[in-house]
mmCIF file of C-alpha atoms and ligand atoms in Angstrom:
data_model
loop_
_atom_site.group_PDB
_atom_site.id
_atom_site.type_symbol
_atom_site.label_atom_id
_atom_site.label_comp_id
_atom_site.label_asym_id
_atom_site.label_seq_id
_atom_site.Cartn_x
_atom_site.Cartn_y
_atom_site.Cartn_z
ATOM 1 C CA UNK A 1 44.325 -126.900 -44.691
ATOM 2 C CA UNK A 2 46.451 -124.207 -45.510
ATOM 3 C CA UNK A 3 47.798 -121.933 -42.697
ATOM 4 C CA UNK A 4 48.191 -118.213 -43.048
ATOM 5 C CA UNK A 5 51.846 -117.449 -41.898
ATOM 6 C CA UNK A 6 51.252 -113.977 -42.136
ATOM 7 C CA UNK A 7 49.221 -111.479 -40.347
ATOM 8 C CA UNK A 8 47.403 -108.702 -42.587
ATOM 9 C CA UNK A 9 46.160 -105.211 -41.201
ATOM 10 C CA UNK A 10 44.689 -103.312 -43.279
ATOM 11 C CA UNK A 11 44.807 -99.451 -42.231
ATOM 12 C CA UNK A 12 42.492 -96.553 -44.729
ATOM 13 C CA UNK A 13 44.400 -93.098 -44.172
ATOM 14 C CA UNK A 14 44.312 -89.713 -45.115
ATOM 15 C CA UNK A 15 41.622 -87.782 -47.048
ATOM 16 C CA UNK A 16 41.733 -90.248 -50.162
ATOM 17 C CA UNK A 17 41.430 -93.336 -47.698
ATOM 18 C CA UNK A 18 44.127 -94.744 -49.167
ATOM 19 C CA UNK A 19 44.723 -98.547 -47.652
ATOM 20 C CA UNK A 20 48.356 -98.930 -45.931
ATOM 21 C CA UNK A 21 48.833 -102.816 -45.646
ATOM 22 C CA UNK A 22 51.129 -103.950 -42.330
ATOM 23 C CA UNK A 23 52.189 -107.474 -42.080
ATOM 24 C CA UNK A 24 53.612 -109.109 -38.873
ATOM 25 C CA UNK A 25 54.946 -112.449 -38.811
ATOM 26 C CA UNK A 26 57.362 -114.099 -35.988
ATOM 27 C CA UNK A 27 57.796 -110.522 -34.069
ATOM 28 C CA UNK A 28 58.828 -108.714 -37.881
ATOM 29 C CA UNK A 29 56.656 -106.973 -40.153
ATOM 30 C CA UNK A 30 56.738 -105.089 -43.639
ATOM 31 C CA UNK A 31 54.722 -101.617 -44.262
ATOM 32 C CA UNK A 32 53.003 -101.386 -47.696
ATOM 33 C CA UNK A 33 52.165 -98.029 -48.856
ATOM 34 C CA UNK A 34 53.064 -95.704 -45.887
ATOM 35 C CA UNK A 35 49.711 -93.590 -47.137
ATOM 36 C CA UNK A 36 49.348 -90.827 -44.738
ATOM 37 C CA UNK A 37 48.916 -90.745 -40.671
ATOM 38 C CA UNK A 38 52.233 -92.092 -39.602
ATOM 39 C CA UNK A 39 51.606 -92.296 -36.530
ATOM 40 C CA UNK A 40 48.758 -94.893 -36.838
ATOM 41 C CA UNK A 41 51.386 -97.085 -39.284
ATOM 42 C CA UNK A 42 53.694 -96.857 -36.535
ATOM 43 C CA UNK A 43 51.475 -97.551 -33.671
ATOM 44 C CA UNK A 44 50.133 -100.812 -36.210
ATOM 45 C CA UNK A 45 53.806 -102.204 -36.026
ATOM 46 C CA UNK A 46 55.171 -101.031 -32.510
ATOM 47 C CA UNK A 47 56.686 -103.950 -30.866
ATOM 48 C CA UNK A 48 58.356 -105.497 -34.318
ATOM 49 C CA UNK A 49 61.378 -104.824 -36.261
ATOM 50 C CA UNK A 50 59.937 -103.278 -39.404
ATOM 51 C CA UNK A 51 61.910 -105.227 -42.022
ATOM 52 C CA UNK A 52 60.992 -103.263 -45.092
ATOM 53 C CA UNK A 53 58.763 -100.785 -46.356
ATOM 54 C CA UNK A 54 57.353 -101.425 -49.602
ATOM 55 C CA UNK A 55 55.208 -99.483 -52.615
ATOM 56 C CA UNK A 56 52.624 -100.871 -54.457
ATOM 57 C CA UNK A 57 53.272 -97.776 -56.608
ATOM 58 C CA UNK A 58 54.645 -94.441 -56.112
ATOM 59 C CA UNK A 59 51.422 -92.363 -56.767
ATOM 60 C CA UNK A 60 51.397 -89.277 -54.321
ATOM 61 C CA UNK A 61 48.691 -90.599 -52.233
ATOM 62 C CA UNK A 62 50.451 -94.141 -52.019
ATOM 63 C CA UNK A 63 53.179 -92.073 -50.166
ATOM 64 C CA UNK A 64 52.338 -88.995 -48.270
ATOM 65 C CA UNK A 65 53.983 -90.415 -44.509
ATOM 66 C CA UNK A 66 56.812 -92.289 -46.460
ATOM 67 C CA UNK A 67 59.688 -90.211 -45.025
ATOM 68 C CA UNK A 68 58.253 -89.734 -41.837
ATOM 69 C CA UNK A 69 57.868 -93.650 -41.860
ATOM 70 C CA UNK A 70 61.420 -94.022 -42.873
ATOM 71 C CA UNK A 71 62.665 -91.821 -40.608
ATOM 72 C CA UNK A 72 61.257 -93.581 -38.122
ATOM 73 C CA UNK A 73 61.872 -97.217 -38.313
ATOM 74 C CA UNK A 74 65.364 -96.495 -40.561
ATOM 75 C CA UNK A 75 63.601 -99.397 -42.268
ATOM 76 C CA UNK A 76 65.103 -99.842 -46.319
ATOM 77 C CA UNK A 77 62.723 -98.839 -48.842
ATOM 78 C CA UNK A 78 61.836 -101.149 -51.768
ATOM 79 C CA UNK A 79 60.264 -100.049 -54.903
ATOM 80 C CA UNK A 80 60.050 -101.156 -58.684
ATOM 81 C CA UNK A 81 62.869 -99.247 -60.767
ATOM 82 C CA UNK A 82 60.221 -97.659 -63.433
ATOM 83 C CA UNK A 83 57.990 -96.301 -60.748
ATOM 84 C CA UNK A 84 61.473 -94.583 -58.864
ATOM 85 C CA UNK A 85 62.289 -93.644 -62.435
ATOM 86 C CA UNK A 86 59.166 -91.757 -62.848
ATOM 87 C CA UNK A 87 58.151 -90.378 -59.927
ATOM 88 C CA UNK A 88 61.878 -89.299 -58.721
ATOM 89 C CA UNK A 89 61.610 -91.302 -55.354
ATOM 90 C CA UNK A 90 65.118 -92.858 -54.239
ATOM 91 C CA UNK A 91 64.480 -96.538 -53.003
ATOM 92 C CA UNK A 92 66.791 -98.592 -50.926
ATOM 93 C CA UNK A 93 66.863 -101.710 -53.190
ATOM 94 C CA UNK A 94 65.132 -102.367 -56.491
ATOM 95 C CA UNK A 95 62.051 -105.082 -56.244
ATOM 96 C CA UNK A 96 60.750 -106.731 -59.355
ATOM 97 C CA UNK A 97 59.004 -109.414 -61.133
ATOM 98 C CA UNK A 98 59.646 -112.634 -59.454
ATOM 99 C CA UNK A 99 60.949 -111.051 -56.290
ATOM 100 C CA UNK A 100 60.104 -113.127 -52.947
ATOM 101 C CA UNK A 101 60.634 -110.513 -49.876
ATOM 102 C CA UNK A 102 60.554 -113.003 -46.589
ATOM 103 C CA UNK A 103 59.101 -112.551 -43.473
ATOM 104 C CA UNK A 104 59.032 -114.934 -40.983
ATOM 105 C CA UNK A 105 57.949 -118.197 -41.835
ATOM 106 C CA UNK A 106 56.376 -116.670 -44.672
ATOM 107 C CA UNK A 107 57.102 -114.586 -48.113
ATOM 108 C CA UNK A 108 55.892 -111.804 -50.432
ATOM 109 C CA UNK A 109 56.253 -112.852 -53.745
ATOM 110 C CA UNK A 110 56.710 -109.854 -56.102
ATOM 111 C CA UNK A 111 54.355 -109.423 -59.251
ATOM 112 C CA UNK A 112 55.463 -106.666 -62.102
ATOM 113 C CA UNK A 113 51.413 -105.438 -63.201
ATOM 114 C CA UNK A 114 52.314 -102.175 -65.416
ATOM 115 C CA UNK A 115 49.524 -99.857 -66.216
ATOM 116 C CA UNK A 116 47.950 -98.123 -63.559
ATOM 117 C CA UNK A 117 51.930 -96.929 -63.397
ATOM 118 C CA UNK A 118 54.805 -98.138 -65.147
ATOM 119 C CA UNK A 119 56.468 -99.506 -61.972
ATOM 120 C CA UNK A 120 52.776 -100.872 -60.078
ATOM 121 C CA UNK A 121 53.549 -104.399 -58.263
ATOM 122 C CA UNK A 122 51.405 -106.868 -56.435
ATOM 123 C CA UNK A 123 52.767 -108.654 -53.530
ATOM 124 C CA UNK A 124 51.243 -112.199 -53.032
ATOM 125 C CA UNK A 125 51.342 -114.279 -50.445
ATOM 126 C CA UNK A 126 49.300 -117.282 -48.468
ATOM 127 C CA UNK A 127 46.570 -117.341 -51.513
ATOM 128 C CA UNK A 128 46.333 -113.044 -50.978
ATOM 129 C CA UNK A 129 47.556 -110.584 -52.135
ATOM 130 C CA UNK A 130 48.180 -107.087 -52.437
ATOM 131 C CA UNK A 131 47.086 -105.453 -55.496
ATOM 132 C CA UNK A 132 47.631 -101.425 -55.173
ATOM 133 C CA UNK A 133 45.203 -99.825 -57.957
ATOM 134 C CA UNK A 134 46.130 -102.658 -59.843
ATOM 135 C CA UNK A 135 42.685 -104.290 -59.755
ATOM 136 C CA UNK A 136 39.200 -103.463 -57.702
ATOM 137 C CA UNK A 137 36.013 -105.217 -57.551
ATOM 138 C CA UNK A 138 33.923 -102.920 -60.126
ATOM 139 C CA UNK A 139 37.016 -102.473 -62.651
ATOM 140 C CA UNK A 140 40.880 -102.058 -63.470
ATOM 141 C CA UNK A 141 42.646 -99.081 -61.958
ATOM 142 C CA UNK A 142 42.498 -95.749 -63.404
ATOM 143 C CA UNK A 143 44.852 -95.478 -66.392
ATOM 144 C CA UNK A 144 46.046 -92.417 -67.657
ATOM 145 C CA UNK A 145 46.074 -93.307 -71.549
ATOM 146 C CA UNK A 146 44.383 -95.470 -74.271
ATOM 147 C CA UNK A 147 48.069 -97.567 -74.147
ATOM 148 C CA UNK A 148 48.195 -97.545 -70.726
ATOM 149 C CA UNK A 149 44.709 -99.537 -70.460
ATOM 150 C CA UNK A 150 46.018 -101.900 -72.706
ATOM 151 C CA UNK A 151 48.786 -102.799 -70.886
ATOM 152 C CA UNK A 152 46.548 -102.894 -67.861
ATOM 153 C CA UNK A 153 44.434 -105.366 -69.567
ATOM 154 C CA UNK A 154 47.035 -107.498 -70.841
ATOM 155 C CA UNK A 155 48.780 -107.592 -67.201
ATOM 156 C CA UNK A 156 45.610 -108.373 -65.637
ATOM 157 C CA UNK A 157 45.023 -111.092 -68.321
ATOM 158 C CA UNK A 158 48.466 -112.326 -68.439
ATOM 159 C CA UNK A 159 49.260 -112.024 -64.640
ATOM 160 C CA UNK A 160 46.472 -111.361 -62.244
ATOM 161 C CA UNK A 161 43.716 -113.400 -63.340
ATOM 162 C CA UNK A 162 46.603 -116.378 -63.463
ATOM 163 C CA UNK A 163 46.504 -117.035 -59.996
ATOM 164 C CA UNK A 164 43.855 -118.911 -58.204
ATOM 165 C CA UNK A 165 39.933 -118.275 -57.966
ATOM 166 C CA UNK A 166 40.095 -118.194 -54.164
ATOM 167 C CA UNK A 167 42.981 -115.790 -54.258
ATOM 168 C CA UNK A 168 41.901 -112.567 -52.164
ATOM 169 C CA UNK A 169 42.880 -109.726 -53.607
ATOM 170 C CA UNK A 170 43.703 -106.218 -51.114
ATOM 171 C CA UNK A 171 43.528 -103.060 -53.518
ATOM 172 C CA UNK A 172 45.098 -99.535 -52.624
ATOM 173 C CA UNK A 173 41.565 -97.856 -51.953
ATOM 174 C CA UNK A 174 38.450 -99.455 -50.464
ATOM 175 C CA UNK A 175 37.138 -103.327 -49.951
ATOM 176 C CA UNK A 176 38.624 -106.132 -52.251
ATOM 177 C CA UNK A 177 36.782 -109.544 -53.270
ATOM 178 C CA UNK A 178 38.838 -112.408 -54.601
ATOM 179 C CA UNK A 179 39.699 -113.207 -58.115
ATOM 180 C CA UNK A 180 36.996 -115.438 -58.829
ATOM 181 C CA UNK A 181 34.283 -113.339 -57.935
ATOM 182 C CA UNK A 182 35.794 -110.666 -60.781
ATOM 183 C CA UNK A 183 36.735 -113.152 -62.793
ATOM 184 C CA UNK A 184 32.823 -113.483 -64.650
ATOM 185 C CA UNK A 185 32.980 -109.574 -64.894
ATOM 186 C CA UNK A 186 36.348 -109.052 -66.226
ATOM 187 C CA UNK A 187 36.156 -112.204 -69.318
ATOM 188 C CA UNK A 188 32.721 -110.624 -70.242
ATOM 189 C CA UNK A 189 34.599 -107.026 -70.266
ATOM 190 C CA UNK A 190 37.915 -108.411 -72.205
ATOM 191 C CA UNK A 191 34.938 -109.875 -75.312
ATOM 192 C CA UNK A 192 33.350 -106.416 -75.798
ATOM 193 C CA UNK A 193 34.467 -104.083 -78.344
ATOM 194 C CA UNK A 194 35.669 -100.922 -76.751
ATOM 195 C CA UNK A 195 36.091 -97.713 -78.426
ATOM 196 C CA UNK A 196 40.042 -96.497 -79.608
ATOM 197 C CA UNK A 197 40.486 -93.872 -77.188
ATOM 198 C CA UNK A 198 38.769 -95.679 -73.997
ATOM 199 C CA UNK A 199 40.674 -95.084 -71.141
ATOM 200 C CA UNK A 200 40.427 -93.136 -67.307
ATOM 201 C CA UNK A 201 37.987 -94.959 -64.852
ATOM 202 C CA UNK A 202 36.867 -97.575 -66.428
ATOM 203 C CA UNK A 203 34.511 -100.155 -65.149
ATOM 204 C CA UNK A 204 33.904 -103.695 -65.832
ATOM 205 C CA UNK A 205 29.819 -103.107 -66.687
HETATM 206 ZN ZN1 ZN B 1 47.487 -94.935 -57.881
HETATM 207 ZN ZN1 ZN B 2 45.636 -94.901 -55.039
#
């Protein structure tokens, strides 16, 4: 049997319900996606020494307590260069594809999934893992252009649906499922013809 080395609280804040992830291991935990309502994050982690705080992605509602959360812990700030590039958000250090972030016993292992934004990331860990708008149940994230889909797709393909069938997958707004329950919906999606210009919310039926 496989033991989870890390603990996972999942916290929905601020008027988009946005999930913040906090994970405590060995009296240290990380923040993922300071959303909104600081003061919950920070109640989630009092008692630990916050290690890092980390961004699936930089999207506005991904980070509305960020600097309050910062402020507050004086904990470094890690986020993928393309998504500090385009959304003009200073991080402490740079994380990218292949990146392992440890905590505890345990580690976040880094994943590079472009699309929903240039700079989105998953961070796995103990057959989990944290998706951002990466992935969810009914469909891919919301993508912002035809080519932006397509890379979805292809990181998804290439990336995501790599990893395990029991893998279970946190996204950045609502429940999550694991990759093998999607995994039906999303090869019957990637054989259908879909028009030029698709793109936006898309969903897998
Ligand atoms: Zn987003
Ligand atoms: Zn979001």
């Amino acid at each position: 049997m496989i033991r989870d080395t890390l603990h996972l609280i999942t916290l929905p804040l601020g008027e988009w319900n946005t999930n913040c992830y906090l994970l405590v291991a060995g009296g240290e935990s990380i923040i993922i996606d300071p959303a909104a309502e600081e003061e919950r994050i920070l109640a989630g982690v009092e008692g630990t020494a916050v290690k890092t705080i980390l961004l699936t992605h930089a999207h506005r509602d991904h980070v509305l307590a960020l600097d309050k959360v910062r402020r507050a812990t004086g904990a470094p700030l890690g986020i993928h260069p393309s998504d500090s590039a385009a959304f003009e958000i200073v991080g402490d250090f740079e994380i990218i594809d292949g990146d392992v972030v440890p905590l505890g016993e345990g580690q976040l292992i880094v994943a590079h999934t472009p699309g929903h934004t240039p700079g989105s990331v998953c961070f796995r860990f103990d057959r989990r893992a944290i998706v951002g708008d990466t992935l969810f149940p009914g469909g891919p994230g919301h993508s912002t252009t035809p080519r932006a889909l397509a890379q979805l797709l292809s990181t998804l393909r290439e990336k995501v649906f790599a990893w395990p069938d029991e893998t279970a997958f946190y996204p950045g707004h609502g429940a999550g499922s694991t990759i093998g329950a999607v995994r039906p919906a999303f090869e019957t999606f990637m054989t259908r013809p879909r028009p030029a210009h698709f793109c936006g919310h898309v969903e897998w039926v």
